[in-house]
Every structure is written in structure tokens, then in C-alpha cells.
PDB file of C-alpha atoms and ligand atoms in Angstrom:
ATOM      1  CA  MET A   9     118.703 167.685 125.566  1.00  0.00           C
ATOM      2  CA  SER A  10     120.711 166.261 128.470  1.00  0.00           C
ATOM      3  CA  THR A  11     118.649 163.246 128.499  1.00  0.00           C
ATOM      4  CA  ARG A  12     120.047 161.935 125.169  1.00  0.00           C
ATOM      5  CA  ILE A  13     123.470 161.857 126.632  1.00  0.00           C
ATOM      6  CA  GLU A  14     124.711 158.447 128.009  1.00  0.00           C
ATOM      7  CA  PHE A  15     128.015 157.999 129.772  1.00  0.00           C
ATOM      8  CA  LYS A  16     129.668 154.467 129.759  1.00  0.00           C
ATOM      9  CA  PRO A  17     132.373 154.284 132.304  1.00  0.00           C
ATOM     10  CA  ALA A  18     135.536 153.294 130.904  1.00  0.00           C
ATOM     11  CA  SER A  19     137.094 151.793 133.902  1.00  0.00           C
ATOM     12  CA  ALA A  20     136.555 151.394 137.638  1.00  0.00           C
ATOM     13  CA  TYR A  21     137.683 154.812 138.617  1.00  0.00           C
ATOM     14  CA  VAL A  22     138.172 157.103 135.690  1.00  0.00           C
ATOM     15  CA  GLY A  23     136.970 157.901 132.236  1.00  0.00           C
ATOM     16  CA  ALA A  24     133.713 157.435 130.379  1.00  0.00           C
ATOM     17  CA  GLU A  25     132.621 157.329 126.804  1.00  0.00           C
ATOM     18  CA  VAL A  26     129.935 159.851 126.108  1.00  0.00           C
ATOM     19  CA  CYS A  27     127.257 158.793 123.663  1.00  0.00           C
ATOM     20  CA  GLY A  28     124.697 160.982 122.057  1.00  0.00           C
ATOM     21  CA  VAL A  29     126.539 164.146 121.656  1.00  0.00           C
ATOM     22  CA  ASP A  30     127.372 165.751 118.419  1.00  0.00           C
ATOM     23  CA  LEU A  31     130.292 168.151 118.712  1.00  0.00           C
ATOM     24  CA  THR A  32     129.805 169.806 115.318  1.00  0.00           C
ATOM     25  CA  ALA A  33     126.628 171.583 116.654  1.00  0.00           C
ATOM     26  CA  PRO A  34     126.477 174.083 119.333  1.00  0.00           C
ATOM     27  CA  LEU A  35     125.977 172.695 122.644  1.00  0.00           C
ATOM     28  CA  GLY A  36     122.683 173.646 124.549  1.00  0.00           C
ATOM     29  CA  ASP A  37     122.748 174.934 128.193  1.00  0.00           C
ATOM     30  CA  GLU A  38     121.664 171.369 129.669  1.00  0.00           C
ATOM     31  CA  GLU A  39     124.162 169.629 127.601  1.00  0.00           C
ATOM     32  CA  LEU A  40     126.886 171.666 128.693  1.00  0.00           C
ATOM     33  CA  ALA A  41     125.805 171.334 132.400  1.00  0.00           C
ATOM     34  CA  SER A  42     125.671 167.400 132.098  1.00  0.00           C
ATOM     35  CA  LEU A  43     129.037 167.264 130.500  1.00  0.00           C
ATOM     36  CA  ARG A  44     130.764 169.592 133.075  1.00  0.00           C
ATOM     37  CA  ARG A  45     129.341 167.659 136.130  1.00  0.00           C
ATOM     38  CA  ALA A  46     130.304 164.339 134.248  1.00  0.00           C
ATOM     39  CA  LEU A  47     133.975 165.848 133.606  1.00  0.00           C
ATOM     40  CA  GLY A  48     133.977 166.436 137.338  1.00  0.00           C
ATOM     41  CA  GLU A  49     132.832 162.876 138.201  1.00  0.00           C
ATOM     42  CA  TYR A  50     134.799 160.876 135.456  1.00  0.00           C
ATOM     43  CA  GLY A  51     137.864 163.024 135.152  1.00  0.00           C
ATOM     44  CA  VAL A  52     137.955 162.128 131.493  1.00  0.00           C
ATOM     45  CA  LEU A  53     135.268 162.200 128.671  1.00  0.00           C
ATOM     46  CA  VAL A  54     135.730 160.345 125.456  1.00  0.00           C
ATOM     47  CA  PHE A  55     133.802 161.364 122.313  1.00  0.00           C
ATOM     48  CA  ARG A  56     133.988 159.015 119.458  1.00  0.00           C
ATOM     49  CA  GLU A  57     133.361 159.651 115.739  1.00  0.00           C
ATOM     50  CA  GLN A  58     133.317 163.471 115.760  1.00  0.00           C
ATOM     51  CA  SER A  59     134.451 165.065 112.613  1.00  0.00           C
ATOM     52  CA  LEU A  60     135.863 168.346 113.651  1.00  0.00           C
ATOM     53  CA  THR A  61     137.398 171.285 111.899  1.00  0.00           C
ATOM     54  CA  PRO A  62     139.910 173.311 113.826  1.00  0.00           C
ATOM     55  CA  GLU A  63     137.352 176.065 114.117  1.00  0.00           C
ATOM     56  CA  GLN A  64     134.764 173.492 115.529  1.00  0.00           C
ATOM     57  CA  HIS A  65     137.329 172.313 118.126  1.00  0.00           C
ATOM     58  CA  ILE A  66     137.855 176.090 119.172  1.00  0.00           C
ATOM     59  CA  ALA A  67     134.136 176.314 119.499  1.00  0.00           C
ATOM     60  CA  VAL A  68     133.796 173.068 121.662  1.00  0.00           C
ATOM     61  CA  ALA A  69     136.394 174.177 123.853  1.00  0.00           C
ATOM     62  CA  GLU A  70     135.345 177.765 124.272  1.00  0.00           C
ATOM     63  CA  SER A  71     131.986 176.573 125.430  1.00  0.00           C
ATOM     64  CA  PHE A  72     133.537 175.315 128.448  1.00  0.00           C
ATOM     65  CA  GLY A  73     135.708 178.034 129.195  1.00  0.00           C
ATOM     66  CA  ASN A  74     138.660 180.422 128.090  1.00  0.00           C
ATOM     67  CA  ILE A  75     141.597 178.903 126.149  1.00  0.00           C
ATOM     68  CA  ASP A  76     145.014 178.771 127.859  1.00  0.00           C
ATOM     69  CA  VAL A  77     147.315 179.200 124.816  1.00  0.00           C
ATOM     70  CA  ASN A  78     150.205 176.845 125.232  1.00  0.00           C
ATOM     71  CA  ARG A  79     153.649 178.662 125.809  1.00  0.00           C
ATOM     72  CA  PHE A  80     156.121 175.736 125.057  1.00  0.00           C
ATOM     73  CA  PHE A  81     154.985 173.760 121.934  1.00  0.00           C
ATOM     74  CA  ALA A  82     154.491 174.800 118.414  1.00  0.00           C
ATOM     75  CA  ALA A  83     150.907 175.789 117.133  1.00  0.00           C
ATOM     76  CA  VAL A  84     149.068 174.265 114.618  1.00  0.00           C
ATOM     77  CA  PRO A  85     149.716 176.531 111.515  1.00  0.00           C
ATOM     78  CA  GLY A  86     147.260 179.089 111.414  1.00  0.00           C
ATOM     79  CA  TYR A  87     145.610 178.370 114.644  1.00  0.00           C
ATOM     80  CA  PRO A  88     147.512 179.905 117.622  1.00  0.00           C
ATOM     81  CA  MET A  89     144.948 178.564 120.113  1.00  0.00           C
ATOM     82  CA  ILE A  90     145.886 174.781 119.178  1.00  0.00           C
ATOM     83  CA  ALA A  91     148.961 173.230 120.305  1.00  0.00           C
ATOM     84  CA  GLU A  92     150.385 170.503 117.924  1.00  0.00           C
ATOM     85  CA  VAL A  93     151.097 167.336 119.706  1.00  0.00           C
ATOM     86  CA  ARG A  94     153.159 165.610 116.864  1.00  0.00           C
ATOM     87  CA  LYS A  95     155.367 162.646 116.448  1.00  0.00           C
ATOM     88  CA  ASP A  96     156.917 162.087 113.007  1.00  0.00           C
ATOM     89  CA  PRO A  97     157.976 158.744 111.696  1.00  0.00           C
ATOM     90  CA  GLY A  98     161.550 159.647 112.092  1.00  0.00           C
ATOM     91  CA  GLN A  99     161.279 160.820 115.618  1.00  0.00           C
ATOM     92  CA  LYS A 100     162.035 158.867 118.576  1.00  0.00           C
ATOM     93  CA  SER A 101     160.632 161.088 121.516  1.00  0.00           C
ATOM     94  CA  ASN A 102     157.113 162.229 122.137  1.00  0.00           C
ATOM     95  CA  ILE A 103     155.264 164.801 124.003  1.00  0.00           C
ATOM     96  CA  GLY A 104     153.833 163.905 127.295  1.00  0.00           C
ATOM     97  CA  GLU A 105     155.731 160.579 128.087  1.00  0.00           C
ATOM     98  CA  GLY A 106     155.577 160.231 131.846  1.00  0.00           C
ATOM     99  CA  TRP A 107     152.790 160.763 134.346  1.00  0.00           C
ATOM    100  CA  HIS A 108     151.956 164.379 134.740  1.00  0.00           C
ATOM    101  CA  THR A 109     148.981 166.889 135.031  1.00  0.00           C
ATOM    102  CA  ASP A 110     149.255 169.986 132.732  1.00  0.00           C
ATOM    103  CA  HIS A 111     150.303 173.271 133.859  1.00  0.00           C
ATOM    104  CA  SER A 112     150.529 172.776 137.715  1.00  0.00           C
ATOM    105  CA  TYR A 113     152.998 175.358 137.954  1.00  0.00           C
ATOM    106  CA  ASP A 114     150.585 178.065 137.292  1.00  0.00           C
ATOM    107  CA  LEU A 115     149.006 180.116 139.897  1.00  0.00           C
ATOM    108  CA  ALA A 116     145.469 179.098 138.573  1.00  0.00           C
ATOM    109  CA  PRO A 117     146.378 175.586 136.993  1.00  0.00           C
ATOM    110  CA  ALA A 118     144.553 174.764 133.759  1.00  0.00           C
ATOM    111  CA  LEU A 119     141.041 173.261 133.964  1.00  0.00           C
ATOM    112  CA  GLY A 120     141.831 170.378 131.421  1.00  0.00           C
ATOM    113  CA  SER A 121     142.521 169.802 127.874  1.00  0.00           C
ATOM    114  CA  LEU A 122     140.556 168.757 124.835  1.00  0.00           C
ATOM    115  CA  LEU A 123     142.864 166.437 122.566  1.00  0.00           C
ATOM    116  CA  TYR A 124     141.739 165.334 119.292  1.00  0.00           C
ATOM    117  CA  ALA A 125     143.121 162.740 117.308  1.00  0.00           C
ATOM    118  CA  ARG A 126     143.916 163.568 113.437  1.00  0.00           C
ATOM    119  CA  THR A 127     146.367 160.914 112.811  1.00  0.00           C
ATOM    120  CA  VAL A 128     146.914 157.801 114.806  1.00  0.00           C
ATOM    121  CA  PRO A 129     149.422 154.711 114.414  1.00  0.00           C
ATOM    122  CA  THR A 130     147.979 151.525 113.400  1.00  0.00           C
ATOM    123  CA  LEU A 131     148.773 150.239 116.772  1.00  0.00           C
ATOM    124  CA  GLY A 132     150.097 151.871 119.954  1.00  0.00           C
ATOM    125  CA  GLY A 133     150.064 155.658 120.899  1.00  0.00           C
ATOM    126  CA  ASP A 134     147.453 155.073 123.423  1.00  0.00           C
ATOM    127  CA  THR A 135     147.005 157.531 126.543  1.00  0.00           C
ATOM    128  CA  LEU A 136     146.863 156.459 130.157  1.00  0.00           C
ATOM    129  CA  PHE A 137     144.753 158.341 132.663  1.00  0.00           C
ATOM    130  CA  ALA A 138     144.913 157.782 136.380  1.00  0.00           C
ATOM    131  CA  SER A 139     142.395 159.132 138.990  1.00  0.00           C
ATOM    132  CA  MET A 140     143.620 161.435 141.640  1.00  0.00           C
ATOM    133  CA  TYR A 141     140.129 160.905 143.544  1.00  0.00           C
ATOM    134  CA  ALA A 142     140.800 157.182 143.685  1.00  0.00           C
ATOM    135  CA  ALA A 143     144.498 157.660 144.855  1.00  0.00           C
ATOM    136  CA  TYR A 144     143.527 160.132 147.589  1.00  0.00           C
ATOM    137  CA  ASP A 145     140.626 157.665 148.734  1.00  0.00           C
ATOM    138  CA  ALA A 146     142.719 154.727 149.142  1.00  0.00           C
ATOM    139  CA  LEU A 147     145.193 156.357 151.338  1.00  0.00           C
ATOM    140  CA  SER A 148     145.097 155.522 155.077  1.00  0.00           C
ATOM    141  CA  ASP A 149     143.382 157.880 157.520  1.00  0.00           C
ATOM    142  CA  GLY A 150     146.696 158.687 159.106  1.00  0.00           C
ATOM    143  CA  LEU A 151     148.512 159.650 155.895  1.00  0.00           C
ATOM    144  CA  LYS A 152     145.187 161.525 154.569  1.00  0.00           C
ATOM    145  CA  HIS A 153     145.498 163.735 157.764  1.00  0.00           C
ATOM    146  CA  THR A 154     149.095 164.582 157.424  1.00  0.00           C
ATOM    147  CA  LEU A 155     148.534 165.272 153.651  1.00  0.00           C
ATOM    148  CA  ASP A 156     145.525 167.484 154.225  1.00  0.00           C
ATOM    149  CA  GLY A 157     147.922 170.170 155.900  1.00  0.00           C
ATOM    150  CA  LEU A 158     150.559 170.167 153.413  1.00  0.00           C
ATOM    151  CA  GLN A 159     151.316 172.459 150.258  1.00  0.00           C
ATOM    152  CA  ALA A 160     153.712 171.591 147.407  1.00  0.00           C
ATOM    153  CA  LEU A 161     155.955 173.529 145.308  1.00  0.00           C
ATOM    154  CA  HIS A 162     155.548 173.126 141.474  1.00  0.00           C
ATOM    155  CA  SER A 163     157.746 174.558 138.684  1.00  0.00           C
ATOM    156  CA  SER A 164     158.035 174.897 135.160  1.00  0.00           C
ATOM    157  CA  ARG A 165     161.747 175.664 134.903  1.00  0.00           C
ATOM    158  CA  HIS A 166     163.335 172.243 135.242  1.00  0.00           C
ATOM    159  CA  VAL A 167     161.145 170.825 132.307  1.00  0.00           C
ATOM    160  CA  PHE A 168     160.945 173.859 129.929  1.00  0.00           C
ATOM    161  CA  GLY A 169     163.372 176.357 131.251  1.00  0.00           C
ATOM    162  CA  ALA A 170     166.724 177.371 129.704  1.00  0.00           C
ATOM    163  CA  GLN A 171     168.329 175.660 132.534  1.00  0.00           C
ATOM    164  CA  ARG A 172     165.971 172.439 132.010  1.00  0.00           C
ATOM    165  CA  VAL A 173     167.184 169.125 133.290  1.00  0.00           C
ATOM    166  CA  ARG A 174     164.477 167.319 131.011  1.00  0.00           C
ATOM    167  CA  ASP A 175     166.043 165.703 128.132  1.00  0.00           C
ATOM    168  CA  TRP A 176     163.745 166.363 125.246  1.00  0.00           C
ATOM    169  CA  GLY A 177     165.652 164.107 122.887  1.00  0.00           C
ATOM    170  CA  ASP A 178     164.938 165.000 119.211  1.00  0.00           C
ATOM    171  CA  LEU A 179     161.841 167.164 120.104  1.00  0.00           C
ATOM    172  CA  GLN A 180     164.312 169.714 121.451  1.00  0.00           C
ATOM    173  CA  GLY A 181     164.056 171.831 118.235  1.00  0.00           C
ATOM    174  CA  ARG A 182     160.289 172.189 118.713  1.00  0.00           C
ATOM    175  CA  LEU A 183     160.459 173.685 122.367  1.00  0.00           C
ATOM    176  CA  MET A 184     159.593 177.260 122.348  1.00  0.00           C
ATOM    177  CA  ASN A 185     160.126 180.218 124.708  1.00  0.00           C
ATOM    178  CA  THR A 186     162.218 178.506 127.088  1.00  0.00           C
ATOM    179  CA  GLY A 187     163.352 181.945 128.547  1.00  0.00           C
ATOM    180  CA  SER A 188     159.761 182.507 129.696  1.00  0.00           C
ATOM    181  CA  ALA A 189     159.570 179.151 131.552  1.00  0.00           C
ATOM    182  CA  THR A 190     159.534 181.230 134.972  1.00  0.00           C
ATOM    183  CA  GLN A 191     156.332 179.833 136.599  1.00  0.00           C
ATOM    184  CA  ASP A 192     156.510 178.722 140.327  1.00  0.00           C
ATOM    185  CA  ALA A 193     153.432 177.889 142.350  1.00  0.00           C
ATOM    186  CA  VAL A 194     152.394 176.450 145.609  1.00  0.00           C
ATOM    187  CA  HIS A 195     149.136 174.397 145.818  1.00  0.00           C
ATOM    188  CA  PRO A 196     147.696 172.245 148.458  1.00  0.00           C
ATOM    189  CA  VAL A 197     148.896 168.629 148.311  1.00  0.00           C
ATOM    190  CA  VAL A 198     145.067 167.765 148.545  1.00  0.00           C
ATOM    191  CA  ILE A 199     142.466 169.874 146.828  1.00  0.00           C
ATOM    192  CA  ARG A 200     138.778 170.198 146.793  1.00  0.00           C
ATOM    193  CA  HIS A 201     137.808 169.732 143.355  1.00  0.00           C
ATOM    194  CA  PRO A 202     136.262 172.824 141.858  1.00  0.00           C
ATOM    195  CA  ILE A 203     133.475 170.884 140.075  1.00  0.00           C
ATOM    196  CA  SER A 204     132.700 167.776 142.015  1.00  0.00           C
ATOM    197  CA  GLY A 205     133.786 169.163 145.481  1.00  0.00           C
ATOM    198  CA  ARG A 206     135.701 165.736 145.924  1.00  0.00           C
ATOM    199  CA  LYS A 207     139.189 165.431 147.666  1.00  0.00           C
ATOM    200  CA  ALA A 208     141.907 164.859 145.014  1.00  0.00           C
ATOM    201  CA  LEU A 209     145.717 164.217 145.525  1.00  0.00           C
ATOM    202  CA  TYR A 210     147.423 167.090 143.522  1.00  0.00           C
ATOM    203  CA  VAL A 211     151.064 166.309 142.985  1.00  0.00           C
ATOM    204  CA  ASN A 212     152.525 164.999 139.988  1.00  0.00           C
ATOM    205  CA  PRO A 213     156.090 163.439 138.799  1.00  0.00           C
ATOM    206  CA  ASP A 214     156.795 165.920 136.104  1.00  0.00           C
ATOM    207  CA  PHE A 215     155.963 169.218 137.828  1.00  0.00           C
ATOM    208  CA  THR A 216     156.002 169.044 141.610  1.00  0.00           C
ATOM    209  CA  VAL A 217     159.340 169.924 142.973  1.00  0.00           C
ATOM    210  CA  GLY A 218     158.944 169.698 146.784  1.00  0.00           C
ATOM    211  CA  ILE A 219     156.793 169.941 149.795  1.00  0.00           C
ATOM    212  CA  ASP A 220     156.599 173.225 151.202  1.00  0.00           C
ATOM    213  CA  GLY A 221     158.926 173.639 154.358  1.00  0.00           C
ATOM    214  CA  TRP A 222     160.472 170.247 153.795  1.00  0.00           C
ATOM    215  CA  SER A 223     164.018 169.050 152.945  1.00  0.00           C
ATOM    216  CA  GLN A 224     164.686 167.689 149.372  1.00  0.00           C
ATOM    217  CA  ALA A 225     165.393 164.390 150.964  1.00  0.00           C
ATOM    218  CA  GLU A 226     161.921 164.511 152.993  1.00  0.00           C
ATOM    219  CA  SER A 227     160.102 165.588 150.176  1.00  0.00           C
ATOM    220  CA  ARG A 228     161.590 162.831 147.810  1.00  0.00           C
ATOM    221  CA  GLY A 229     160.742 160.081 150.300  1.00  0.00           C
ATOM    222  CA  LEU A 230     156.945 161.259 150.430  1.00  0.00           C
ATOM    223  CA  LEU A 231     156.564 162.045 146.969  1.00  0.00           C
ATOM    224  CA  GLU A 232     158.102 159.008 145.687  1.00  0.00           C
ATOM    225  CA  PHE A 233     155.584 156.928 147.782  1.00  0.00           C
ATOM    226  CA  LEU A 234     152.671 158.939 146.544  1.00  0.00           C
ATOM    227  CA  TYR A 235     153.589 158.714 142.922  1.00  0.00           C
ATOM    228  CA  GLN A 236     153.974 154.911 143.077  1.00  0.00           C
ATOM    229  CA  HIS A 237     150.677 154.689 144.716  1.00  0.00           C
ATOM    230  CA  ALA A 238     148.939 157.046 142.362  1.00  0.00           C
ATOM    231  CA  ALA A 239     149.786 154.966 139.466  1.00  0.00           C
ATOM    232  CA  ARG A 240     148.403 151.777 140.685  1.00  0.00           C
ATOM    233  CA  PRO A 241     146.897 149.909 137.779  1.00  0.00           C
ATOM    234  CA  GLU A 242     143.650 149.806 139.170  1.00  0.00           C
ATOM    235  CA  PHE A 243     143.240 153.567 139.385  1.00  0.00           C
ATOM    236  CA  THR A 244     143.962 153.922 135.644  1.00  0.00           C
ATOM    237  CA  MET A 245     142.141 153.793 132.220  1.00  0.00           C
ATOM    238  CA  ARG A 246     143.827 153.219 128.858  1.00  0.00           C
ATOM    239  CA  LEU A 247     142.541 155.073 125.923  1.00  0.00           C
ATOM    240  CA  ARG A 248     142.926 153.514 122.533  1.00  0.00           C
ATOM    241  CA  TRP A 249     142.581 156.475 119.988  1.00  0.00           C
ATOM    242  CA  ARG A 250     141.033 156.276 116.753  1.00  0.00           C
ATOM    243  CA  GLU A 251     141.094 159.143 114.520  1.00  0.00           C
ATOM    244  CA  ASN A 252     138.117 161.637 114.968  1.00  0.00           C
ATOM    245  CA  THR A 253     138.152 160.798 118.748  1.00  0.00           C
ATOM    246  CA  LEU A 254     138.151 163.830 121.207  1.00  0.00           C
ATOM    247  CA  ALA A 255     139.130 163.421 124.826  1.00  0.00           C
ATOM    248  CA  PHE A 256     138.527 166.173 127.278  1.00  0.00           C
ATOM    249  CA  TRP A 257     140.399 165.611 130.686  1.00  0.00           C
ATOM    250  CA  ASP A 258     140.277 167.370 133.888  1.00  0.00           C
ATOM    251  CA  ASN A 259     143.749 168.253 135.146  1.00  0.00           C
ATOM    252  CA  ARG A 260     142.691 168.530 138.678  1.00  0.00           C
ATOM    253  CA  ALA A 261     141.264 165.132 138.862  1.00  0.00           C
ATOM    254  CA  THR A 262     143.571 163.023 136.774  1.00  0.00           C
ATOM    255  CA  TRP A 263     147.074 162.473 135.661  1.00  0.00           C
ATOM    256  CA  HIS A 264     147.825 161.445 132.040  1.00  0.00           C
ATOM    257  CA  PHE A 265     150.740 159.471 130.139  1.00  0.00           C
ATOM    258  CA  ALA A 266     151.164 159.334 126.435  1.00  0.00           C
ATOM    259  CA  LEU A 267     152.624 155.932 125.456  1.00  0.00           C
ATOM    260  CA  ASN A 268     155.775 156.176 123.173  1.00  0.00           C
ATOM    261  CA  ASP A 269     155.607 152.772 121.616  1.00  0.00           C
ATOM    262  CA  TYR A 270     154.895 153.227 117.919  1.00  0.00           C
ATOM    263  CA  HIS A 271     158.337 154.239 116.289  1.00  0.00           C
ATOM    264  CA  GLY A 272     158.267 154.642 112.639  1.00  0.00           C
ATOM    265  CA  GLN A 273     154.777 155.938 112.462  1.00  0.00           C
ATOM    266  CA  ALA A 274     153.058 159.293 112.625  1.00  0.00           C
ATOM    267  CA  ARG A 275     150.856 160.539 115.439  1.00  0.00           C
ATOM    268  CA  LEU A 276     149.295 164.013 115.353  1.00  0.00           C
ATOM    269  CA  MET A 277     146.959 165.217 117.748  1.00  0.00           C
ATOM    270  CA  HIS A 278     145.524 168.701 118.327  1.00  0.00           C
ATOM    271  CA  ARG A 279     145.226 169.977 121.809  1.00  0.00           C
ATOM    272  CA  ILE A 280     143.309 172.831 123.332  1.00  0.00           C
ATOM    273  CA  THR A 281     143.818 173.678 126.949  1.00  0.00           C
ATOM    274  CA  LEU A 282     141.476 175.535 129.123  1.00  0.00           C
ATOM    275  CA  GLN A 283     142.027 178.351 131.691  1.00  0.00           C
ATOM    276  CA  GLY A 284     141.423 176.955 135.426  1.00  0.00           C
ATOM    277  CA  VAL A 285     141.022 178.615 138.774  1.00  0.00           C
ATOM    278  CA  PRO A 286     143.075 178.986 141.957  1.00  0.00           C
ATOM    279  CA  LEU A 287     142.885 175.507 143.893  1.00  0.00           C
ATOM    280  CA  LEU A 288     141.395 175.197 147.408  1.00  0.00           C
ATOM    281  CA  PRO A 289     142.662 172.946 150.014  1.00  0.00           C
ATOM    282  CA  GLY A 290     140.594 169.710 150.587  1.00  0.00           C
ATOM    283  CA  ALA A 291     140.590 170.075 154.261  1.00  0.00           C
ATOM    284  CA  ASP A 292     137.213 171.195 155.492  1.00  0.00           C
ATOM    285  CA  THR A 293     137.269 174.715 156.135  1.00  0.00           C
ATOM    286  CA  GLY A 294     133.524 175.408 156.756  1.00  0.00           C
ATOM    287  CA  ALA A 295     130.619 175.284 154.258  1.00  0.00           C
ATOM    288  CA  LEU A 296     131.560 173.694 151.058  1.00  0.00           C
ATOM    289  CA  THR A 297     131.332 175.774 147.888  1.00  0.00           C
ATOM    290  CA  VAL A 298     131.294 173.961 144.810  1.00  0.00           C
ATOM    291  CA  VAL A 299     132.089 176.097 141.683  1.00  0.00           C
ATOM    292  CA  ALA A 300     129.798 174.876 138.838  1.00  0.00           C
ATOM    293  CA  ALA A 301     131.512 176.561 135.861  1.00  0.00           C
ATOM    294  CA  THR A 302     135.103 175.330 136.091  1.00  0.00           C
TER     295      THR A 302
HETATM  296  C1  LIG B 402     149.857 165.499 126.742  1.00  0.00           C
HETATM  297  O1  LIG B 402     150.701 165.247 127.589  1.00  0.00           O
HETATM  298  O2  LIG B 402     149.186 166.582 126.698  1.00  0.00           O
HETATM  299  C2  LIG B 402     150.052 164.665 125.349  1.00  0.00           C
HETATM  300  C3  LIG B 402     149.012 163.413 125.585  1.00  0.00           C
HETATM  301  C4  LIG B 402     148.944 162.632 124.188  1.00  0.00           C
HETATM  302  O3  LIG B 402     149.536 162.686 123.240  1.00  0.00           O
HETATM  303  O4  LIG B 402     148.320 161.498 124.519  1.00  0.00           O
END
């Protein structure tokens, strides 16, 4: 029952630890509704001490939506729906270093991901999250008004494509399907969050390539300001992983950043990403419709 669930905020603006939920058992309708609402509100839900098999991880994910199979990174052997986020002791590069939100290059960007910690370093390997609600709310009324009317271009090509400019270092060999990195999408710079109905800033340093209708130089100036603003420490939380922790984040409300400060140690995470919906502009367009399911 949802009355058992307790949400303990992890920082001023983003993240909550969830107590009173056993993810090895099927989630009831009330629990699911309460967790969905909380995901929309907090942006990141952290579940500790959940001993999950890959099958249970998949079952939890599927209770929140359809799985979006990762195109570009290797899957866990035997589980094509689970992407392997792995760094071996001999490797220098990791997956996810740098602020980003996953799949913003898709026409219907991923709802979010459920990342499960299998092996963690003794120290380091934390993940940072930033609230895109807080980033938007803290802007001046004048800039909010300007951003409300803008759209941004997002792409996968420069990060994952055959002509990519991103240096993947010693992860290069694990990157797959570079020929299918052809996704481009245009989304509002300020979206109306599909669960909470709140306005959120929706541009990110990895995948946003410009403001629609603006020159590169104009876009760069605005985007660089927004990136610095959105990464302000007070909008962030830092997740210290323990083995058997599962974090469920919402890509429309947050950015994340995987710290790469544990060279010589192993870190192995299993990631399942969920399909999302096309994003609507934040600017009021009449009656507000909040989509409860995703
Ligand atoms: C990711 O960007 O999805 C990886 C996050 C992490 O490993 O902490």
C-alpha cells in the first residue's frame, strides 16, 4: 500500500530516497501511482538494499513503461534489454562523464532510466544529478519569457556517429552501431513535464547542438550560459552508490553526470531505459493536461 512508502529528500531540489518498497515483489497499483508521482516531483528515486536478479530488474522497469533498448552500448550477456555500464580496473574512460540527459536526440525522448549497482568502487564512482525544474525556476522573468518561445536541435551524430567528434578514449571498442547514429530532433527549450505539469529547462551539453533558427555563435552564447546556470551546485544532488542500490531518474526533469574518479577499480552497473513521449512546450497553451502514466 502507498501509505507504507516514505520519501526522504536527498537535497534541496532533486532526489529522494524511497523507504518501504520491496522491488523483488510485484508493485501494486497504489504503489506504482505513488512512485510515478514522486518521480515527477523529485526527478530521482533511490532504492537501497534491493537484491535484484536481471529478471526482477526488467520486471520493475516494465511496471513503469516499455523498455527502450540501448542502440550504442553493449548489453549484459543474455539480456539485450539491459545495457552494461562498465569500467574495468585497466580502463581510463567511463560512460556518462559530463552533464547530459539520455536520448534527447529521439523524437520521443526516453522517460528515464533504472540504474542498478552490481559492483562499486570502495570510494568514488558517484553520480551527480541536477534539477531542471530548479534551473528554470531560478531564471529571470525576462529570460524565461524568451526561452518559452524557443526550440532547440538535438542530435546523436556528433557523440555516437561514424563522424563523431566525441573522444571515447579506451571505450571506443565497446561503442556499437555507429552507422545508426542518425537521430536528430527538435524540442522546446522549456518543456511542460509530462507527469508533474511543471516547467523544466530541456537543453543539455552532450546532445543539444543549437537553437532552432539561430546561428552557431548565437546558440553557443545562450547555451553556454544555460549550462553553467543549470549546473549550479545548489540545484544538484550526489548519489553515493552501494551495491544493490537502484536509482530511477526522469530524463525530462534532470541531468546526470557519472564521476570518473576511481581509476584502478571496477564499477559495473546495469541500466534499463524506458520509452517516453513527445515533449510539449512549457508555455501555457490553454488547459493543462498532465499525463499520469509517463
Ligand atoms: C549514464 O550516463 O547513464 C551512466 C550513469 C552512471 O554510470 O552513473
